[in-house]
Tab-separated table of C-alpha atoms in Angstrom:
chain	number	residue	atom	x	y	z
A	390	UNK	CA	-18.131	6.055	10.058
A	391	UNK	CA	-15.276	6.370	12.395
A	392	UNK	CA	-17.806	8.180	14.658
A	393	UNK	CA	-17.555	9.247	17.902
A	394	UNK	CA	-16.112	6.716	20.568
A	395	UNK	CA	-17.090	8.668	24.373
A	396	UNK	CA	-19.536	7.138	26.821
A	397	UNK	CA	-20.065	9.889	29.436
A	398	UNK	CA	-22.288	9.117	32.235
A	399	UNK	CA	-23.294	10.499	35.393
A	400	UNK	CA	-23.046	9.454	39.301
A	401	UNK	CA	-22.572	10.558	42.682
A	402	UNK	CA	-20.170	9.332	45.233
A	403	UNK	CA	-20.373	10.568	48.359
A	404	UNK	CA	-21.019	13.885	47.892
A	405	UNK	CA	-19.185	13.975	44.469
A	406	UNK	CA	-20.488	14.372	41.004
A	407	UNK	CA	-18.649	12.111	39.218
A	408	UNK	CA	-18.699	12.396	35.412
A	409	UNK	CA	-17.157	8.865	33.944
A	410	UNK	CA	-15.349	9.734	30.594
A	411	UNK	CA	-14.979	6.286	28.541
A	412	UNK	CA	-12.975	6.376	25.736
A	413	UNK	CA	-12.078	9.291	23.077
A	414	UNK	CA	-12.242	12.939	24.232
A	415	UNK	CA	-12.337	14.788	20.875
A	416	UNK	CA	-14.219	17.510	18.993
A	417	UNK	CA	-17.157	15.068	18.875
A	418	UNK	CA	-17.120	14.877	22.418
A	419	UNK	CA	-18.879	18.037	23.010
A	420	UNK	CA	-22.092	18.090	23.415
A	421	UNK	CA	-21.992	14.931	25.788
A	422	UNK	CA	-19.424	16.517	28.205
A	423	UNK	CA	-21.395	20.051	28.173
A	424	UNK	CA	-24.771	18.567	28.333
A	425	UNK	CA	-23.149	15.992	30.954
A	426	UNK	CA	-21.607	18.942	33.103
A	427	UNK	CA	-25.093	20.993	32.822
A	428	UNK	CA	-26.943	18.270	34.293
A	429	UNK	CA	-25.008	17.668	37.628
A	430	UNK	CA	-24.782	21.409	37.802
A	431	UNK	CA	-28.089	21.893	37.589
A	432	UNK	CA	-28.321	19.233	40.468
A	433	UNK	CA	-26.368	21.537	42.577
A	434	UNK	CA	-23.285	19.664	42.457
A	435	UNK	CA	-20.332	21.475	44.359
A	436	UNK	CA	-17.389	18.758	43.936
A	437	UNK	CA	-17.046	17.308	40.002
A	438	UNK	CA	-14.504	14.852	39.044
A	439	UNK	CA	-14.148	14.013	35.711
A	440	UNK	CA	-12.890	10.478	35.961
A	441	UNK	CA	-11.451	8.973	32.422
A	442	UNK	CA	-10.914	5.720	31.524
A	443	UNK	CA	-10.147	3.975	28.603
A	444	UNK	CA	-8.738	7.269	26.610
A	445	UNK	CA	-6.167	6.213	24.301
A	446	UNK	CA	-7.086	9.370	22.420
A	447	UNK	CA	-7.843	12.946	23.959
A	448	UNK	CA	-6.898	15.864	21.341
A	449	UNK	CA	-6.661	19.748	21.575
A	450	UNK	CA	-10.357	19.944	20.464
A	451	UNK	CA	-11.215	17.452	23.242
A	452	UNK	CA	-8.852	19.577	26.028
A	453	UNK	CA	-10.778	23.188	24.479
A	454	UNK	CA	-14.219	21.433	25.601
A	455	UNK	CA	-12.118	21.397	28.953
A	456	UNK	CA	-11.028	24.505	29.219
A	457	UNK	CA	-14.758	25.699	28.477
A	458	UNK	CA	-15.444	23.347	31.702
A	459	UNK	CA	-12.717	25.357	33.758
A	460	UNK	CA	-14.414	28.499	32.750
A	461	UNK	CA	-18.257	27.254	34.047
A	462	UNK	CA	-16.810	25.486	37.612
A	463	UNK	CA	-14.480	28.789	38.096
A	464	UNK	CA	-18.250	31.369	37.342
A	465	UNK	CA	-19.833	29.071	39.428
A	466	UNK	CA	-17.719	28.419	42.348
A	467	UNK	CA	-17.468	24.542	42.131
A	468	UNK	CA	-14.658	22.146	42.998
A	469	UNK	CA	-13.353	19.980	39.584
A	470	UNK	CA	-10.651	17.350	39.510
A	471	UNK	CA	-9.668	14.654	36.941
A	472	UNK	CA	-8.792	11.033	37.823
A	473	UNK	CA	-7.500	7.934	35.596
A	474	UNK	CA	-5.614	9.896	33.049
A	475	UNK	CA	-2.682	7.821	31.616
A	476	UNK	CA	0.718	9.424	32.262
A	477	UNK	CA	0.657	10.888	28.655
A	478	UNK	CA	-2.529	12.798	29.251
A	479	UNK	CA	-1.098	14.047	32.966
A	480	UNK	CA	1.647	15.130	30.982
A	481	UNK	CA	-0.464	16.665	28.184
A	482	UNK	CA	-2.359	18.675	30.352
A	483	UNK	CA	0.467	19.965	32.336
A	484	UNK	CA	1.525	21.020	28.908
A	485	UNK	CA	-1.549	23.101	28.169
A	486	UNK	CA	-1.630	24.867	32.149
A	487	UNK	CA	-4.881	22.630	32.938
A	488	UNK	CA	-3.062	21.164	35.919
A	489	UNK	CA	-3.191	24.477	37.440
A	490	UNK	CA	-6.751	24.628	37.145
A	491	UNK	CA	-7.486	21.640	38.064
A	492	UNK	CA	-6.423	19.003	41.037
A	493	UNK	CA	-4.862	15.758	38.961
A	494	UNK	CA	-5.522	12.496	41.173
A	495	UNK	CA	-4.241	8.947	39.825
A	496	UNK	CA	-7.863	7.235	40.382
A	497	UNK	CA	-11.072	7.901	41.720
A	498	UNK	CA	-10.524	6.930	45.100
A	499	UNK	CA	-8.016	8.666	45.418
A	500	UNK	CA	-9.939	12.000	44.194
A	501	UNK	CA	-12.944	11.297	46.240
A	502	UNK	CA	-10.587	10.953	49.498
A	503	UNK	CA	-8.598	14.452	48.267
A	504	UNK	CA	-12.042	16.594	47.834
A	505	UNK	CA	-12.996	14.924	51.266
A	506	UNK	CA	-9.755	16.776	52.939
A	507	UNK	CA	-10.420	19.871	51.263
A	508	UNK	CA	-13.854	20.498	52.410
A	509	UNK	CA	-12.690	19.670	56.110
A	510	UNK	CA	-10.111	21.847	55.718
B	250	UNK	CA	14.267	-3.248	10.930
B	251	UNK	CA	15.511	0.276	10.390
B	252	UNK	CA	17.753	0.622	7.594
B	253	UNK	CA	21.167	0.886	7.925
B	254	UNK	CA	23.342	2.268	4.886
B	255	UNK	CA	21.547	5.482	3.605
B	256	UNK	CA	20.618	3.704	0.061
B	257	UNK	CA	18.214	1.489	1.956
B	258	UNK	CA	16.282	4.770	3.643
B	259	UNK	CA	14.191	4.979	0.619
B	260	UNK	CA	13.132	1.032	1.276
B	261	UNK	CA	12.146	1.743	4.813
B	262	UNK	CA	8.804	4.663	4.070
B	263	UNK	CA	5.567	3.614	4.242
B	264	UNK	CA	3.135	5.765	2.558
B	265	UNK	CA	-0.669	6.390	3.506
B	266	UNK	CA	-3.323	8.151	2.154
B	267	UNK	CA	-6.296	9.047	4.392
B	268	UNK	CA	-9.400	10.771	3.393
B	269	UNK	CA	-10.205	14.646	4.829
B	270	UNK	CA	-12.182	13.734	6.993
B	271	UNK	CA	-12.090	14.253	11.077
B	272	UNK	CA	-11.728	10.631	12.680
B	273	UNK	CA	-9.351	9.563	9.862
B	274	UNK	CA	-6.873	10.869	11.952
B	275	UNK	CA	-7.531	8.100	14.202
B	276	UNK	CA	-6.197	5.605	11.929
B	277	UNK	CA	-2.848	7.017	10.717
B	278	UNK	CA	-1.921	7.822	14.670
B	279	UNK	CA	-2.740	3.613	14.684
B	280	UNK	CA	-1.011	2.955	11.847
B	281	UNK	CA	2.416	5.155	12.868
B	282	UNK	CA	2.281	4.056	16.534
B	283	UNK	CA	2.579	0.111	14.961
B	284	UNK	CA	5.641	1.927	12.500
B	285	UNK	CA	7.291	3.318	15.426
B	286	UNK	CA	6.457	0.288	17.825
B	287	UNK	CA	8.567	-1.715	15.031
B	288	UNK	CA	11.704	0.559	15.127
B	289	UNK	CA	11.208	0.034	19.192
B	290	UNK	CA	10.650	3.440	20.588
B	291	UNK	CA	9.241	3.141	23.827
B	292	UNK	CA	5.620	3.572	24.974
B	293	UNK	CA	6.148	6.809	26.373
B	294	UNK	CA	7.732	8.061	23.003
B	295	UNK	CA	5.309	6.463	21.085
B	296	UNK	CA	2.518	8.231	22.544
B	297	UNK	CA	3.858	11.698	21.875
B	298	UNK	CA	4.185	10.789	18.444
B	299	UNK	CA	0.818	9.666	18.169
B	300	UNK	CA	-0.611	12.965	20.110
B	301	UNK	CA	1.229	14.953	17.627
B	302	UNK	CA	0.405	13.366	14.570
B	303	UNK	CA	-3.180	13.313	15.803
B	304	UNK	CA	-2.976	17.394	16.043
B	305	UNK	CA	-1.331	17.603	12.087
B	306	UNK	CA	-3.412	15.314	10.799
B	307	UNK	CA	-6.674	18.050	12.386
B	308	UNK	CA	-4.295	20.860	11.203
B	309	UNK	CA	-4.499	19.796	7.607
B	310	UNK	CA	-7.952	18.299	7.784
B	311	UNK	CA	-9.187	21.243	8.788
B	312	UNK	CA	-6.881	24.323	7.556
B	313	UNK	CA	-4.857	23.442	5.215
B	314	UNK	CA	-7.506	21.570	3.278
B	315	UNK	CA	-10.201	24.168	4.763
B	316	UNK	CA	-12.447	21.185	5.699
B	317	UNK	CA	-13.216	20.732	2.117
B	318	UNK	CA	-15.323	17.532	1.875
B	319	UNK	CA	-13.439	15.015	-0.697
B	320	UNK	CA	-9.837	16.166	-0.517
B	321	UNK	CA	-7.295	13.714	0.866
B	322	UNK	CA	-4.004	13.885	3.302
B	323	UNK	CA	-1.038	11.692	2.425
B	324	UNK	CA	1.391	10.634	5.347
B	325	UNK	CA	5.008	9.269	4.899
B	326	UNK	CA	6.814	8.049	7.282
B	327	UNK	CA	10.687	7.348	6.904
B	328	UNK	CA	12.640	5.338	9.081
B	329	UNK	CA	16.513	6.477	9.126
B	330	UNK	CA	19.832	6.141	11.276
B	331	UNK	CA	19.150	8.709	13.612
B	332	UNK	CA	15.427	9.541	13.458
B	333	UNK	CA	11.828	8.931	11.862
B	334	UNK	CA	10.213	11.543	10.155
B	335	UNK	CA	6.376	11.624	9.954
B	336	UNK	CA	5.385	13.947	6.610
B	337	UNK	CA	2.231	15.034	6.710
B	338	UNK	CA	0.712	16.665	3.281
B	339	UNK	CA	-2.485	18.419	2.115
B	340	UNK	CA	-3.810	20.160	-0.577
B	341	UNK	CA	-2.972	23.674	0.665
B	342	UNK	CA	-6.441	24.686	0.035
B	343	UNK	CA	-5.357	27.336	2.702
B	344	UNK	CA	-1.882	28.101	3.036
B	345	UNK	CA	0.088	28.130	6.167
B	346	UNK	CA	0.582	31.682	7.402
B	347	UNK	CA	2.949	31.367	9.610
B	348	UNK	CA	3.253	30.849	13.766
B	349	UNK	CA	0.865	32.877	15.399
B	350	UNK	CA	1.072	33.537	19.364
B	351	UNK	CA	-0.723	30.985	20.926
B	352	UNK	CA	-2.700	32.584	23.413
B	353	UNK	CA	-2.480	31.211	27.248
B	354	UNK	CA	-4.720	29.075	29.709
B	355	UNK	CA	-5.269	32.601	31.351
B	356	UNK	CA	-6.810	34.139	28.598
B	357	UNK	CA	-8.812	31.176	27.124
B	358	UNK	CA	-10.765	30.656	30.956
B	359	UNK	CA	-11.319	34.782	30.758
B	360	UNK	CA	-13.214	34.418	27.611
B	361	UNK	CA	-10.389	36.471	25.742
B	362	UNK	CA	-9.526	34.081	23.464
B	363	UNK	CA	-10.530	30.656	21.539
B	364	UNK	CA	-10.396	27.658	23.207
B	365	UNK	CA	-9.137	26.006	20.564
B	366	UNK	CA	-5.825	26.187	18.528
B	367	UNK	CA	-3.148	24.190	20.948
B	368	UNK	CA	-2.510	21.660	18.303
B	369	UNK	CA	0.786	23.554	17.161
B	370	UNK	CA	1.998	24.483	20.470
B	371	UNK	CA	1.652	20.520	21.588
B	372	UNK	CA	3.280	19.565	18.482
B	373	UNK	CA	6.381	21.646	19.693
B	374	UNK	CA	6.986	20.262	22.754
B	375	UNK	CA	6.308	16.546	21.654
B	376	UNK	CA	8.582	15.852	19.050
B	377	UNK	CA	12.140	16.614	18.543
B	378	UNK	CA	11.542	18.556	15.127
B	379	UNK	CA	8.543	20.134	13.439
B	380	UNK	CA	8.794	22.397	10.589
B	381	UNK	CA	6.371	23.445	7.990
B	382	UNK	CA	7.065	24.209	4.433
B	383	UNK	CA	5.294	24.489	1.103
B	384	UNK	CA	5.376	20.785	-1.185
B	385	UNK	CA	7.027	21.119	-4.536
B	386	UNK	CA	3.909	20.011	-5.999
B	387	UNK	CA	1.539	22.527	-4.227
B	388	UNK	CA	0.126	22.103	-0.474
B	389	UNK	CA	1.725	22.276	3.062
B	390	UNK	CA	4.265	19.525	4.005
B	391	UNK	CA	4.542	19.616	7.981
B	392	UNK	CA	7.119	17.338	8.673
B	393	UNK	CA	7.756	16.203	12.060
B	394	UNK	CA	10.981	14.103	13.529
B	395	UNK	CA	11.488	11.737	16.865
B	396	UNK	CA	15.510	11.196	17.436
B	397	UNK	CA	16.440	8.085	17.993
B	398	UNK	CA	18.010	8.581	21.523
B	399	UNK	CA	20.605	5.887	22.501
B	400	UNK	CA	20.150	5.363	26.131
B	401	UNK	CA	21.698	3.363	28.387
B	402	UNK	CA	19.852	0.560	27.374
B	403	UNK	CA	20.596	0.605	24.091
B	404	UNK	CA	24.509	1.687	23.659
C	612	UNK	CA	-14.171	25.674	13.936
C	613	UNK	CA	-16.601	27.230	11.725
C	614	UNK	CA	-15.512	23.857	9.409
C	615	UNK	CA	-18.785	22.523	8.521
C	616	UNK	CA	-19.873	19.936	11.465
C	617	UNK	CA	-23.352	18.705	9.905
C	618	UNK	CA	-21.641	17.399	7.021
C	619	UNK	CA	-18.487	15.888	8.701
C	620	UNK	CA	-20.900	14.040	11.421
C	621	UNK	CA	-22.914	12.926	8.802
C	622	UNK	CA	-20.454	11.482	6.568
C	623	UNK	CA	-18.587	9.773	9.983
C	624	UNK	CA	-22.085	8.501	11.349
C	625	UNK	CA	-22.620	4.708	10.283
C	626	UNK	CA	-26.395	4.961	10.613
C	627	UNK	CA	-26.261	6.840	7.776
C	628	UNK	CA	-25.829	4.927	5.488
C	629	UNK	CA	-27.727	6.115	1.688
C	630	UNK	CA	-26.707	5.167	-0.669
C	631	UNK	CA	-25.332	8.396	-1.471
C	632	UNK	CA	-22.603	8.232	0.924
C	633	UNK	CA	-19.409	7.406	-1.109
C	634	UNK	CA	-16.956	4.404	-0.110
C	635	UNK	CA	-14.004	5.990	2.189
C	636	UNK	CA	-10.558	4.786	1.165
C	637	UNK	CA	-7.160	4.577	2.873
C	638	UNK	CA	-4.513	3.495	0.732
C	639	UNK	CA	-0.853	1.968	2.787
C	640	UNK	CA	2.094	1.671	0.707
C	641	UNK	CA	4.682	-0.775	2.414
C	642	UNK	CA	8.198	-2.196	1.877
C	643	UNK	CA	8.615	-5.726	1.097
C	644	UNK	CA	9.846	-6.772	3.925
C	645	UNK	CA	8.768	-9.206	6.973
C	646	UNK	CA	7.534	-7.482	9.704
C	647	UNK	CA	5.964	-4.456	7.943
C	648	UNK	CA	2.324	-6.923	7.976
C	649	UNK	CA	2.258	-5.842	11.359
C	650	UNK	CA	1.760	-1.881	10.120
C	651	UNK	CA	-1.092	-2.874	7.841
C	652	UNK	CA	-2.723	-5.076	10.587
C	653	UNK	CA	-2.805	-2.016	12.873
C	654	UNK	CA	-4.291	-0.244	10.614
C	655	UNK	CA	-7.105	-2.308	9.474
C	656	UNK	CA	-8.082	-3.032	12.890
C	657	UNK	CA	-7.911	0.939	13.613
C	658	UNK	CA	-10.058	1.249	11.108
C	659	UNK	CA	-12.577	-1.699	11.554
C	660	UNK	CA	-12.700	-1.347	15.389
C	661	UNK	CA	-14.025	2.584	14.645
C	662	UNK	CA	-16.592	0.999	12.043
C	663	UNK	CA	-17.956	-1.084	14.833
C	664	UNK	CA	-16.528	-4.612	14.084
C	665	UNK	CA	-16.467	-6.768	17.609
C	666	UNK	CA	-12.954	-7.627	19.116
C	667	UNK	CA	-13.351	-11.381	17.452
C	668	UNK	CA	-14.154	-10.006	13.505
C	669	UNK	CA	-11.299	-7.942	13.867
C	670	UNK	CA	-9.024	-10.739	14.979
C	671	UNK	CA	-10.412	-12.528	12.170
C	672	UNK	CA	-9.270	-9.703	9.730
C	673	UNK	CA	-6.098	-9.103	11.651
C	674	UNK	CA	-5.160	-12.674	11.044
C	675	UNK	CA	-6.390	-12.677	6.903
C	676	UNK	CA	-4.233	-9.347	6.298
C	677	UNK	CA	-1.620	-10.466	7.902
C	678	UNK	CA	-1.356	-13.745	5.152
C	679	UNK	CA	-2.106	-11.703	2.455
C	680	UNK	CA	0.278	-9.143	3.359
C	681	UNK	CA	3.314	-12.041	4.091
C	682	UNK	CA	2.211	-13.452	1.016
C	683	UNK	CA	2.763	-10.935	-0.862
C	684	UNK	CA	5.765	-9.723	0.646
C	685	UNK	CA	7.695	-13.851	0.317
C	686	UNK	CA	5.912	-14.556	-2.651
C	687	UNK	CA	4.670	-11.867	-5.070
C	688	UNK	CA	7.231	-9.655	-4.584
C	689	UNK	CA	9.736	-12.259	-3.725
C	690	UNK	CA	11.054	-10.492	-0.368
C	691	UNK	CA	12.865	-7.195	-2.228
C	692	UNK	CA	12.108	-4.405	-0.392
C	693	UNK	CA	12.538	-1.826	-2.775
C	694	UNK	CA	9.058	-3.313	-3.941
C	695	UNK	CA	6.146	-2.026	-2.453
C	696	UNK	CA	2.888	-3.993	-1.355
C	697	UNK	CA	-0.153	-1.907	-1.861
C	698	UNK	CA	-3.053	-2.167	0.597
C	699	UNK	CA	-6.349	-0.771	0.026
C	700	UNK	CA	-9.147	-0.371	2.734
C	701	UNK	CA	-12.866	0.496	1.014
C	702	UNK	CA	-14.810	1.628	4.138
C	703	UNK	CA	-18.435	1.070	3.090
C	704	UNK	CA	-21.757	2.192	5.316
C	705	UNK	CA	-21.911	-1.992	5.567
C	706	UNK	CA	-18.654	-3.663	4.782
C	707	UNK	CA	-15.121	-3.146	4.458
C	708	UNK	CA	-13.509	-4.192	1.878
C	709	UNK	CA	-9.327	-5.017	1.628
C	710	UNK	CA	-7.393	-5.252	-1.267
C	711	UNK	CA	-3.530	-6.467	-1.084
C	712	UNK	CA	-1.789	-6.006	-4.314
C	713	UNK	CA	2.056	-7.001	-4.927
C	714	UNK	CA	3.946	-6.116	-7.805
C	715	UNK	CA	3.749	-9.732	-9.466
C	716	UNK	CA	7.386	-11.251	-10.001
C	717	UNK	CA	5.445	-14.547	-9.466
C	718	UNK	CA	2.567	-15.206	-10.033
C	719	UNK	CA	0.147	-17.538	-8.207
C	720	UNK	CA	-1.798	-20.019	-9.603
C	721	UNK	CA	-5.177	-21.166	-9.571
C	722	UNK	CA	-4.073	-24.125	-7.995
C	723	UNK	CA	-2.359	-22.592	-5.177
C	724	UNK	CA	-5.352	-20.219	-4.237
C	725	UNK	CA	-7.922	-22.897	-4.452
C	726	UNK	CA	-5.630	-25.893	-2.713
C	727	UNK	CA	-7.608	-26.809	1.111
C	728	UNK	CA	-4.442	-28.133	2.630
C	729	UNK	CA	-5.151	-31.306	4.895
C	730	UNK	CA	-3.184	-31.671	8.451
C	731	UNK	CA	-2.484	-35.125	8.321
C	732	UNK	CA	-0.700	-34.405	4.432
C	733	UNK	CA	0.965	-31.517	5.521
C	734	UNK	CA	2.394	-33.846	8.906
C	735	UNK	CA	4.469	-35.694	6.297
C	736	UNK	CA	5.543	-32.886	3.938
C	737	UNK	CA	8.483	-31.112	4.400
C	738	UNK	CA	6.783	-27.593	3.174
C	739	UNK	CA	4.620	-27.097	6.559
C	740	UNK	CA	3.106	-24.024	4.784
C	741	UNK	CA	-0.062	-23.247	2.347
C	742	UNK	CA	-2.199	-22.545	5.101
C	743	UNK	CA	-2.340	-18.973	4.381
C	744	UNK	CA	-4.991	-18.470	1.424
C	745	UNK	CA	-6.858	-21.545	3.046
C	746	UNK	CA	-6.975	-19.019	6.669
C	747	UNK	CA	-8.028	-16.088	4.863
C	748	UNK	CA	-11.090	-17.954	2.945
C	749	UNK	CA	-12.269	-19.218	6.107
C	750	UNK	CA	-11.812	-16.017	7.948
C	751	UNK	CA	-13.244	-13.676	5.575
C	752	UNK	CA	-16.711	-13.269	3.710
C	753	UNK	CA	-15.569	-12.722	0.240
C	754	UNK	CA	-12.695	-13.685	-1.202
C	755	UNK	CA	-11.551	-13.026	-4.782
C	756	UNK	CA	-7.567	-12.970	-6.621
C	757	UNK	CA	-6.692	-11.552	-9.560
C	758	UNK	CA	-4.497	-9.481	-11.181
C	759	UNK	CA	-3.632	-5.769	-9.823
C	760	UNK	CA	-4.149	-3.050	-12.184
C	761	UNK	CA	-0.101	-2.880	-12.068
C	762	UNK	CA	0.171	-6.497	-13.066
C	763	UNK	CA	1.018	-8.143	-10.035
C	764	UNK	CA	-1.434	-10.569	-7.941
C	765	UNK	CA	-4.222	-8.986	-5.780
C	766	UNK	CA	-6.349	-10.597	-3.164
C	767	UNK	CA	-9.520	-8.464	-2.401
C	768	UNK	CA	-11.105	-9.778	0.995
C	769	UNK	CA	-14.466	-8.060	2.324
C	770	UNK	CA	-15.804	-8.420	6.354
C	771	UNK	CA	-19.837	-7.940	6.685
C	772	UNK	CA	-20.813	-5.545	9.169
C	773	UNK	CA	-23.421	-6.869	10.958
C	774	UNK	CA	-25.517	-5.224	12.887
């Protein structure tokens, strides 16, 4: 019981992979954001947001399957940003250094509209 | 409802007892947020409290009662004047051993070291107090305390 | 974590659900006192919301914990705090199963958890109460009191899973 609670699922807004995170972002969350990631990279993606919604739970072990997304977009020279995060979860990953890595937008618009500028830039 | 002379601390704990298992976890950050919602900490405070517990609760689940199958954690949480305290227990299958450095973003994206093992580190900058020590009656006690700020709002 | 997965994600997967796999419990102490229902109601739904329950079952349970609970608290334990009320949650691959125990200084009696209070009666009575075991046998698939195991009264309520 108590299993895992993530839908992840996969889409593309103009000219963005968007990976839709619903709900908890823990250690069972794995091998649905991995396999999730592998697909649109495999697709050729070059911008990836990872748009959350509905996470009233994200732990370490969820932010570590992260980080191990950091390290793929960084080897293979992609784009990733995060939308929809509550402030907790901004403020979490601040905590941790992801914001470095990573651009933080408040929704999807927004980060589809930000990755826009960049590649005009 | 908090308690006001110290006699009536003791009246103001609620006590649960999860089982070792990983989503468990889930239910005693539930349980404390509706604790803490009741001694009205804010949203914003009651989140960090439920991020940390969330990272003890994994701590003990999976260290301190080395993932053993069948092995519980107990939680208390006491409501006093100035603060709660969330006590988290296990079994001490493995004992604490101390702080270790917890390696940065840097090193974790270079492949250096683990991605995991943040819990502690978010812990420390959540709460107001976290401390580990041994229980009388064998296992590690992490305790963990949220102040009871008096803001403007509430003078 | 080298922890082993296959057996966590087995014993945390509701599909299976042999007979082998053994009842999870959580066990909630509480203080007697009005208010603290709201703890155990969070706690139930945490738990039934994560076994699958839909939003309306665990409104249902909500709302039959919460009576037990402020039963026990006014009633069984006759509003000291310094006694406790005991809630147990059985997590089963199929049901869940509640148990609220107080520590008994009065007793209930068969009358009172059997009574089906009537609107139009309770219009002209001056107690506007007893709707509380009525709420919890309607809202819940098994209902049963006795005595706790410490001596005090015990309701044990169980919600069907169903899938």
């Amino acid at each position: 019981m108590l299993e895992d609670e993530l839908n992840v699922s996969i889409r593309d807004r103009d000219g963005v992979a968007i990976i839709d995170l619903v709900g908890d972002v823990t250690t069972f969350a794995e091998e649905k954001i991995n396999s999730a990631y592998a697909q649109v990279n495999e697709k050729g993606a070059r911008a990836i947001l990872l748009n959350f919604r509905q996470n009233d739970y994200i732990n370490s072990a969820g932010i570590a399957i992260l980080i191990g997304i950091v390290t793929e977009v960084n080897r293979n020279n992609q784009k990733l940003a995060v939308s929809g995060l509550s402030q907790h979860f901004q403020k979490i990953f601040r905590m941790v250094g992801l914001a470095q890595y990573i651009d933080i937008y408040q929704d999807e618009e927004e980060a589809v509209k930000g990755f826009a500028a960049t590649a005009t830039q | 409802m908090c308690a006001v002379t110290e006699s009536s601390h003791k009246l103001s704990t609620i006590e649960l007892s999860v089982p070792s298992e990983l989503g468990y976890e889930k239910v005693v950050r539930d349980t404390i947020a509706a604790f803490a919602r009741r001694l009205g900490f804010d949203n914003e405070r009651i989140d960090d409290l439920k991020t940390a517990i969330g990272e003890a609760c994994i701590n003990a689940i999976e260290h301190g009662n080395g993932g053993v199958p069948d092995q519980r954690i107990s939680v208390s949480c006491i409501c006093e004047d100035e603060r709660l305290t969330v006590e988290v227990r296990d079994r001490g299958v493995k004992p604490y051993d101390g702080h270790a450095a917890v390696p940065s973003i840097e090193q974790k994206l270079q492949g250096i070291a683990p991605l995991r093992g943040m819990g502690l580190m978010l812990i420390a900058q959540l709460v107001d107090e976290a401390d580990f020590t041994n229980h009388p009656a064998g296992g590690n006690l992490f305790r963990l305390s949220l102040y009871r700020r008096r803001d403007a709002a509430h003078p | 974590m080298p922890v082993a997965h296959g057996q966590v994600n087995k014993s945390m997967t509701l599909s299976n659900s042999d007979a082998e796999t053994p009842d999870r419990i959580v066990e909630l102490r509480l203080p007697s006192r009005l208010g603290y229902e709201k703890v155990a109601m969070d706690a139930a739904a945490s738990l039934a919301r994560r076994m699958g329950f839909n939003g309306d079952r665990v409104e249902a349970l909500r709302t039959a914990l919460a009576e037990a609970v402020t039963n026990a608290i006014e009633h069984g334990n006759e509003r000291d705090s310094a006694m406790k009320v005991l809630v147990v949650l059985i997590v089963r691959p199929d049901e869940l199963v509640v148990s609220v125990a107080d520590q008994g200084l009065k007793p209930l009696d068969h009358d009172q958890t059997t009574h089906i209070p009537n609107i139009e009666e309770t219009l002209h009575k001056s107690d506007k109460g007893g709707w509380g075991i009525w709420l919890i046998r309607e809202l819940m698939d098994e209902v049963e009191f006795s005595t706790a195991p410490s001596g005090g009264n015990q309701v044990r309520m169980v919600i069907h899973l169903e899938q």
